[in-house]
mmCIF file of C-alpha atoms and ligand atoms in Angstrom:
data_model
loop_
_atom_site.group_PDB
_atom_site.id
_atom_site.type_symbol
_atom_site.label_atom_id
_atom_site.label_comp_id
_atom_site.label_asym_id
_atom_site.label_seq_id
_atom_site.Cartn_x
_atom_site.Cartn_y
_atom_site.Cartn_z
ATOM 1 C CA MET A 683 0.000 0.000 0.000
ATOM 2 C CA PRO A 684 1.497 3.358 -1.026
ATOM 3 C CA GLU A 685 0.119 5.042 2.113
ATOM 4 C CA ASN A 686 2.338 2.851 4.273
ATOM 5 C CA LEU A 687 5.395 3.743 2.244
ATOM 6 C CA ILE A 688 4.927 7.479 2.790
ATOM 7 C CA PRO A 689 5.321 8.699 6.385
ATOM 8 C CA SER A 690 2.115 10.499 7.327
ATOM 9 C CA GLN A 691 3.856 13.651 8.586
ATOM 10 C CA THR A 692 5.623 14.299 5.306
ATOM 11 C CA GLN A 693 4.315 16.788 2.831
ATOM 12 C CA VAL A 694 3.391 16.208 -0.794
ATOM 13 C CA GLU A 695 6.458 17.315 -2.735
ATOM 14 C CA GLN A 696 5.219 17.117 -6.332
ATOM 15 C CA ASP A 697 2.282 18.617 -8.144
ATOM 16 C CA THR A 698 -0.567 16.238 -7.373
ATOM 17 C CA LEU A 699 -4.202 16.835 -8.227
ATOM 18 C CA CYS A 700 -6.983 15.821 -5.856
ATOM 19 C CA THR A 701 -8.874 12.899 -7.447
ATOM 20 C CA HIS A 702 -12.188 14.337 -6.311
ATOM 21 C CA CYS A 703 -11.905 18.054 -7.162
ATOM 22 C CA GLY A 704 -8.646 18.657 -9.021
ATOM 23 C CA TYR A 705 -7.122 20.958 -6.373
ATOM 24 C CA ASN A 706 -3.323 20.795 -6.292
ATOM 25 C CA VAL A 707 -2.449 19.217 -2.927
ATOM 26 C CA ARG A 708 1.297 19.926 -3.218
ATOM 27 C CA GLY A 709 2.725 21.131 0.076
ATOM 28 C CA LEU A 710 -0.072 19.612 2.164
ATOM 29 C CA TYR A 711 0.487 16.867 4.746
ATOM 30 C CA VAL A 712 0.016 13.375 3.377
ATOM 31 C CA ALA A 713 -2.167 12.571 6.405
ATOM 32 C CA GLY A 714 -4.286 15.664 5.825
ATOM 33 C CA ARG A 715 -7.386 16.404 3.802
ATOM 34 C CA CYS A 716 -7.976 18.401 0.645
ATOM 35 C CA PRO A 717 -8.955 21.946 1.765
ATOM 36 C CA GLU A 718 -11.447 22.214 -1.117
ATOM 37 C CA CYS A 719 -13.430 18.980 -0.822
ATOM 38 C CA GLY A 720 -12.191 17.177 2.294
ATOM 39 C CA THR A 721 -10.939 14.067 0.489
ATOM 40 C CA ASP A 722 -7.943 12.375 2.165
ATOM 41 C CA VAL A 723 -4.767 13.656 0.511
ATOM 42 C CA ALA A 724 -3.308 10.117 0.597
ATOM 43 C CA LEU A 725 -6.068 8.944 -1.751
ATOM 44 C CA SER A 726 -4.760 11.258 -4.461
ATOM 45 C CA LEU A 727 -1.207 9.915 -4.223
ATOM 46 C CA ARG A 728 -1.909 6.456 -5.598
ATOM 47 C CA GLY A 729 -1.402 7.129 -9.287
ATOM 48 C CA ASP A 730 -3.902 7.344 -12.125
ATOM 49 C CA LEU A 731 -5.247 3.784 -12.275
ATOM 50 C CA LEU A 732 -9.018 3.795 -12.734
ATOM 51 C CA GLN A 733 -9.599 2.026 -9.426
ATOM 52 C CA TYR A 734 -8.106 5.066 -7.645
ATOM 53 C CA ALA A 735 -10.203 7.534 -9.628
ATOM 54 C CA ASP A 736 -13.382 9.285 -8.515
ATOM 55 C CA ALA A 737 -16.122 6.701 -7.941
ATOM 56 C CA HIS A 738 -18.976 8.887 -9.202
ATOM 57 C CA TRP A 739 -17.104 9.599 -12.438
ATOM 58 C CA LEU A 740 -16.498 5.855 -12.926
ATOM 59 C CA ASP A 741 -20.238 5.258 -12.462
ATOM 60 C CA GLN A 742 -20.937 7.779 -15.230
ATOM 61 C CA LEU A 743 -18.476 6.007 -17.554
ATOM 62 C CA ARG A 744 -20.124 2.658 -16.866
ATOM 63 C CA PHE A 745 -23.599 4.095 -17.449
ATOM 64 C CA GLY A 746 -22.404 5.684 -20.702
ATOM 65 C CA VAL A 747 -21.126 2.348 -22.015
ATOM 66 C CA LYS A 748 -24.361 0.650 -20.907
ATOM 67 C CA LEU A 749 -26.369 3.278 -22.808
ATOM 68 C CA SER A 750 -24.229 2.649 -25.912
ATOM 69 C CA LEU A 751 -25.104 -1.043 -25.705
ATOM 70 C CA TRP A 752 -28.828 -0.307 -25.273
ATOM 71 C CA ASN A 753 -28.615 2.150 -28.133
ATOM 72 C CA ILE A 754 -27.440 -0.667 -30.414
ATOM 73 C CA VAL A 755 -30.568 -2.646 -29.456
ATOM 74 C CA LEU A 756 -32.740 0.409 -30.152
ATOM 75 C CA VAL A 757 -31.144 1.039 -33.559
ATOM 76 C CA PHE A 758 -31.609 -2.632 -34.437
ATOM 77 C CA VAL A 759 -35.289 -2.598 -33.406
ATOM 78 C CA SER A 760 -35.945 0.664 -35.271
ATOM 79 C CA GLY A 761 -34.262 -0.841 -38.351
ATOM 80 C CA VAL A 762 -36.637 -3.820 -38.242
ATOM 81 C CA ILE A 763 -39.674 -1.593 -37.674
ATOM 82 C CA SER A 764 -38.693 0.856 -40.432
ATOM 83 C CA SER A 765 -38.643 -1.973 -42.981
ATOM 84 C CA TYR A 766 -42.335 -2.558 -42.174
ATOM 85 C CA ALA A 767 -43.206 1.080 -41.587
ATOM 86 C CA ALA A 768 -42.787 2.149 -45.203
ATOM 87 C CA ALA A 769 -45.570 -0.221 -46.223
ATOM 88 C CA THR A 770 -47.893 0.553 -43.318
ATOM 89 C CA GLY A 771 -47.448 4.325 -43.157
ATOM 90 C CA LEU A 772 -45.801 4.372 -39.724
ATOM 91 C CA SER A 773 -43.076 6.790 -40.765
ATOM 92 C CA VAL A 774 -43.720 8.934 -37.662
ATOM 93 C CA ILE A 775 -42.648 6.030 -35.460
ATOM 94 C CA VAL A 776 -39.490 5.545 -37.511
ATOM 95 C CA THR A 777 -38.680 9.253 -37.176
ATOM 96 C CA LEU A 778 -39.251 9.142 -33.414
ATOM 97 C CA LEU A 779 -37.107 6.022 -33.044
ATOM 98 C CA GLY A 780 -34.391 7.687 -35.122
ATOM 99 C CA LEU A 781 -34.474 10.744 -32.864
ATOM 100 C CA ALA A 782 -34.460 8.582 -29.734
ATOM 101 C CA GLY A 783 -31.501 6.572 -31.054
ATOM 102 C CA GLY A 784 -29.550 9.706 -31.979
ATOM 103 C CA GLY A 785 -30.273 11.337 -28.632
ATOM 104 C CA MET A 786 -29.325 8.214 -26.712
ATOM 105 C CA GLY A 787 -26.057 7.904 -28.651
ATOM 106 C CA LEU A 788 -25.226 11.543 -27.941
ATOM 107 C CA TRP A 789 -26.013 11.114 -24.250
ATOM 108 C CA ALA A 790 -23.804 7.998 -24.106
ATOM 109 C CA THR A 791 -20.904 9.828 -25.796
ATOM 110 C CA PHE A 792 -21.225 12.735 -23.372
ATOM 111 C CA LEU A 793 -21.217 10.354 -20.381
ATOM 112 C CA ILE A 794 -18.162 8.451 -21.635
ATOM 113 C CA THR A 795 -16.340 11.754 -22.201
ATOM 114 C CA MET A 796 -17.428 13.275 -18.883
ATOM 115 C CA GLN A 797 -14.641 15.403 -17.451
ATOM 116 C CA GLU A 798 -12.590 13.554 -14.857
ATOM 117 C CA PRO A 799 -12.786 15.553 -11.591
ATOM 118 C CA ARG A 800 -9.002 15.309 -11.254
ATOM 119 C CA ILE A 801 -8.476 17.502 -14.336
ATOM 120 C CA GLY A 802 -11.423 19.784 -13.526
ATOM 121 C CA LEU A 803 -9.232 22.805 -12.777
ATOM 122 C CA THR A 804 -6.397 22.189 -15.243
ATOM 123 C CA GLU A 805 -7.930 20.908 -18.487
ATOM 124 C CA ASP A 806 -6.428 22.325 -21.693
ATOM 125 C CA PRO A 807 -8.696 24.477 -23.895
ATOM 126 C CA VAL A 808 -8.547 21.884 -26.697
ATOM 127 C CA THR A 809 -8.622 18.197 -25.817
ATOM 128 C CA LEU A 810 -9.658 14.953 -27.485
ATOM 129 C CA ARG A 811 -12.563 14.865 -25.023
ATOM 130 C CA LYS A 812 -13.964 18.151 -26.334
ATOM 131 C CA PHE A 813 -13.322 17.173 -29.964
ATOM 132 C CA VAL A 814 -15.300 13.940 -29.544
ATOM 133 C CA ARG A 815 -18.167 15.850 -27.951
ATOM 134 C CA GLY A 816 -18.125 18.525 -30.656
ATOM 135 C CA CYS A 817 -18.256 15.930 -33.451
ATOM 136 C CA ALA A 818 -21.015 13.955 -31.702
ATOM 137 C CA LEU A 819 -23.111 17.091 -31.151
ATOM 138 C CA PHE A 820 -22.604 18.227 -34.752
ATOM 139 C CA THR A 821 -23.613 14.773 -36.025
ATOM 140 C CA PHE A 822 -26.770 14.803 -33.902
ATOM 141 C CA VAL A 823 -27.853 18.331 -34.863
ATOM 142 C CA GLY A 824 -26.955 17.696 -38.518
ATOM 143 C CA GLY A 825 -28.986 14.499 -38.379
ATOM 144 C CA LEU A 826 -31.993 16.465 -37.083
ATOM 145 C CA LEU A 827 -31.755 18.803 -40.072
ATOM 146 C CA PHE A 828 -31.995 15.804 -42.427
ATOM 147 C CA TYR A 829 -35.605 15.462 -41.375
ATOM 148 C CA SER A 830 -36.405 18.938 -42.649
ATOM 149 C CA PRO A 831 -37.904 18.980 -46.175
ATOM 150 C CA ASP A 832 -36.396 22.452 -46.677
ATOM 151 C CA VAL A 833 -32.907 21.040 -46.227
ATOM 152 C CA GLN A 834 -33.631 18.044 -48.422
ATOM 153 C CA ARG A 835 -34.740 20.366 -51.233
ATOM 154 C CA LEU A 836 -31.259 21.920 -51.358
ATOM 155 C CA GLY A 837 -30.039 19.164 -53.692
ATOM 156 C CA SER A 838 -26.258 19.018 -54.047
ATOM 157 C CA VAL A 839 -25.768 21.253 -50.984
ATOM 158 C CA PHE A 840 -27.805 18.752 -48.987
ATOM 159 C CA TYR A 841 -25.677 15.925 -50.382
ATOM 160 C CA PHE A 842 -22.439 17.689 -49.428
ATOM 161 C CA PHE A 843 -23.809 18.577 -45.997
ATOM 162 C CA SER A 844 -24.901 14.985 -45.353
ATOM 163 C CA ARG A 845 -21.377 13.779 -46.247
ATOM 164 C CA VAL A 846 -19.852 16.250 -43.778
ATOM 165 C CA VAL A 847 -22.255 15.116 -41.051
ATOM 166 C CA ASN A 848 -21.427 11.472 -41.784
ATOM 167 C CA LEU A 849 -17.718 12.278 -41.623
ATOM 168 C CA ALA A 850 -18.171 13.958 -38.224
ATOM 169 C CA GLY A 851 -20.022 10.840 -37.074
ATOM 170 C CA TYR A 852 -17.136 8.600 -38.161
ATOM 171 C CA ALA A 853 -14.596 10.946 -36.553
ATOM 172 C CA SER A 854 -16.492 10.896 -33.282
ATOM 173 C CA SER A 855 -16.758 7.060 -33.287
ATOM 174 C CA ILE A 856 -13.063 6.631 -34.077
ATOM 175 C CA CYS A 857 -12.005 9.164 -31.435
ATOM 176 C CA VAL A 858 -14.169 7.394 -28.848
ATOM 177 C CA MET A 859 -11.964 4.341 -29.529
ATOM 178 C CA ILE A 860 -8.819 6.393 -28.811
ATOM 179 C CA TYR A 861 -10.535 7.696 -25.707
ATOM 180 C CA LEU A 862 -11.554 4.229 -24.464
ATOM 181 C CA ARG A 863 -8.067 2.869 -25.161
ATOM 182 C CA ARG A 864 -6.652 5.384 -22.696
ATOM 183 C CA PHE A 865 -8.965 3.929 -20.061
ATOM 184 C CA ALA A 866 -7.805 0.393 -20.924
ATOM 185 C CA LEU A 867 -4.219 1.468 -20.181
ATOM 186 C CA ARG A 868 -5.405 2.702 -16.791
ATOM 187 C CA ILE A 869 -7.113 -0.589 -15.819
ATOM 188 C CA PRO A 870 -4.378 -1.652 -16.769
ATOM 189 C CA ASP A 871 -5.343 -4.115 -19.524
ATOM 190 C CA GLU A 872 -2.835 -4.210 -22.393
ATOM 191 C CA ALA A 873 -4.856 -6.770 -24.357
ATOM 192 C CA LEU A 874 -7.997 -4.637 -24.235
ATOM 193 C CA ALA A 875 -5.994 -1.561 -25.241
ATOM 194 C CA LEU A 876 -4.486 -3.418 -28.218
ATOM 195 C CA SER A 877 -7.854 -4.819 -29.281
ATOM 196 C CA THR A 878 -9.384 -1.334 -29.144
ATOM 197 C CA LYS A 879 -6.538 0.058 -31.235
ATOM 198 C CA ARG A 880 -6.990 -2.680 -33.843
ATOM 199 C CA LEU A 881 -10.736 -2.089 -33.984
ATOM 200 C CA MET A 882 -10.107 1.614 -34.516
ATOM 201 C CA TRP A 883 -7.730 1.019 -37.450
ATOM 202 C CA SER A 884 -10.040 -1.604 -38.950
ATOM 203 C CA GLY A 885 -12.881 0.910 -38.695
ATOM 204 C CA ILE A 886 -10.808 3.557 -40.477
ATOM 205 C CA LEU A 887 -9.935 1.037 -43.211
ATOM 206 C CA VAL A 888 -13.591 0.127 -43.802
ATOM 207 C CA VAL A 889 -14.628 3.795 -43.899
ATOM 208 C CA VAL A 890 -11.900 4.536 -46.466
ATOM 209 C CA LEU A 891 -12.948 1.506 -48.578
ATOM 210 C CA LEU A 892 -16.587 2.603 -48.396
ATOM 211 C CA PHE A 893 -15.573 6.089 -49.477
ATOM 212 C CA ILE A 894 -13.602 4.750 -52.467
ATOM 213 C CA PHE A 895 -16.510 2.444 -53.330
ATOM 214 C CA SER A 896 -19.064 5.273 -53.260
ATOM 215 C CA LEU A 897 -16.709 7.548 -55.210
ATOM 216 C CA PHE A 898 -16.208 4.931 -57.940
ATOM 217 C CA THR A 899 -19.925 4.234 -58.037
ATOM 218 C CA ALA A 900 -20.652 7.939 -58.458
ATOM 219 C CA VAL A 901 -17.991 8.348 -61.147
ATOM 220 C CA VAL A 902 -18.961 5.192 -63.052
ATOM 221 C CA LEU A 903 -22.683 5.842 -62.889
ATOM 222 C CA GLY A 904 -22.133 9.508 -63.694
ATOM 223 C CA THR A 905 -20.136 8.840 -66.861
ATOM 224 C CA ILE A 906 -22.302 6.153 -68.429
ATOM 225 C CA ALA A 907 -23.171 6.962 -72.007
ATOM 226 C CA PRO A 908 -26.891 7.543 -72.556
ATOM 227 C CA GLY A 909 -28.653 4.382 -73.623
ATOM 228 C CA THR A 910 -26.549 1.880 -71.654
ATOM 229 C CA THR A 911 -28.058 0.220 -68.616
ATOM 230 C CA PRO A 912 -26.471 1.371 -65.361
ATOM 231 C CA GLY A 913 -27.544 -1.941 -63.839
ATOM 232 C CA THR A 914 -25.031 -3.942 -65.871
ATOM 233 C CA ILE A 915 -22.183 -2.028 -64.259
ATOM 234 C CA ALA A 916 -23.703 -1.679 -60.816
ATOM 235 C CA ASN A 917 -24.459 -5.403 -60.702
ATOM 236 C CA SER A 918 -21.144 -6.643 -62.028
ATOM 237 C CA SER A 919 -19.531 -9.404 -60.001
ATOM 238 C CA ILE A 920 -16.665 -7.176 -58.796
ATOM 239 C CA TRP A 921 -19.152 -4.647 -57.419
ATOM 240 C CA MET A 922 -21.222 -7.368 -55.781
ATOM 241 C CA GLY A 923 -18.115 -8.993 -54.319
ATOM 242 C CA PHE A 924 -16.891 -5.707 -52.932
ATOM 243 C CA GLY A 925 -20.298 -5.035 -51.421
ATOM 244 C CA CYS A 926 -20.398 -8.488 -49.795
ATOM 245 C CA ILE A 927 -16.899 -8.176 -48.341
ATOM 246 C CA THR A 928 -17.729 -4.742 -46.941
ATOM 247 C CA MET A 929 -20.952 -6.049 -45.386
ATOM 248 C CA ILE A 930 -19.122 -8.970 -43.743
ATOM 249 C CA ALA A 931 -16.335 -6.657 -42.545
ATOM 250 C CA MET A 932 -18.879 -4.283 -41.014
ATOM 251 C CA LEU A 933 -20.657 -7.147 -39.255
ATOM 252 C CA VAL A 934 -17.360 -8.400 -37.799
ATOM 253 C CA LEU A 935 -16.440 -4.866 -36.660
ATOM 254 C CA PHE A 936 -19.877 -4.437 -35.122
ATOM 255 C CA LEU A 937 -19.649 -7.681 -33.090
ATOM 256 C CA TRP A 938 -16.095 -6.780 -32.069
ATOM 257 C CA TYR A 939 -17.296 -3.348 -30.950
ATOM 258 C CA VAL A 940 -20.118 -4.857 -28.846
ATOM 259 C CA ARG A 941 -17.682 -7.269 -27.188
ATOM 260 C CA LEU A 942 -15.264 -4.452 -26.352
ATOM 261 C CA LEU A 943 -18.048 -2.283 -24.937
ATOM 262 C CA MET A 944 -19.078 -5.138 -22.630
ATOM 263 C CA LYS A 945 -15.473 -5.499 -21.453
ATOM 264 C CA TYR A 946 -15.241 -1.789 -20.720
ATOM 265 C CA LYS A 947 -18.547 -1.873 -18.862
ATOM 266 C CA ASP A 948 -17.226 -4.680 -16.631
ATOM 267 C CA ALA A 949 -13.894 -2.891 -16.123
ATOM 268 C CA PHE A 950 -15.609 0.361 -15.058
ATOM 269 C CA GLU A 951 -17.851 -1.614 -12.739
ATOM 270 C CA VAL A 952 -14.897 -3.342 -11.035
ATOM 271 C CA ALA A 953 -12.898 -0.089 -10.787
ATOM 272 C CA GLY A 954 -15.964 1.670 -9.353
ATOM 273 C CA SER A 955 -16.418 -1.020 -6.702
ATOM 274 C CA VAL A 956 -12.772 -0.696 -5.625
ATOM 275 C CA ALA A 957 -12.999 3.114 -5.672
ATOM 276 C CA ARG A 958 -16.055 2.989 -3.389
ATOM 277 C CA GLY A 959 -14.194 0.598 -1.100
ATOM 278 C CA GLU A 960 -16.734 -2.222 -1.622
ATOM 279 C CA VAL A 961 -14.061 -4.583 -2.927
ATOM 280 C CA SER A 962 -10.421 -4.747 -1.896
ATOM 281 C CA GLU A 963 -7.838 -4.116 -4.619
HETATM 282 ZN ZN1 LIG B 1009 -10.306 17.932 -3.366
#
């Protein structure tokens, strides 16, 4: 135990931030309490492993990951319903489910990127945390605008705008991976960190392939001479094969992502229990 290694009458010699409020406890007695929030100074001297972090913050992380998992279920259900809704005129329900899914995803991202109390007083103006939140918020608001007929009537501007919104969505998802990986290193769980990194790069690869695919499709279909059937090109075996491989790759990435989220949920739960003192280290 680090507390036993440090004599209680000594003072904190290095810059050390209180885990609960971020106050710099340098110069205070190790046996003392943080003057701002009353947390034992010794508790802030144990390093940055998640199990020594603020318990409430860890609960928020766990809830955020749980919401992400539930959001996947919601998106899946709304996908199934929307395939029936077109025929039965239930488009309002599909719109509502889409809004609920988007809102839930945004909420989850904001919980996962909740500011750690330790850095509350010292956070840089620009951080990955804020970038992820900005992209997620932009994606959500942009997605809301898609529902507006006025925006849809803008034609090529709408198309360009929808691409930008999609790009922000991808950026936010990929940066969440970088963000989660940092937590894995604080569990510490090297295997989880490596798996998260691989998922992130695989995700980037699939997005790039999809982009190339859609670009080629647009170019090919855009340059067909009048009179030829676009279907013969669009349905060629190479196109079909590429589509199949991409679909399989996306399914694998999706299952991988779900598995990782469940691991993070468990890790935050364990760290939270230790932080609250319910379980010994
Ligand atoms: Zn404090």
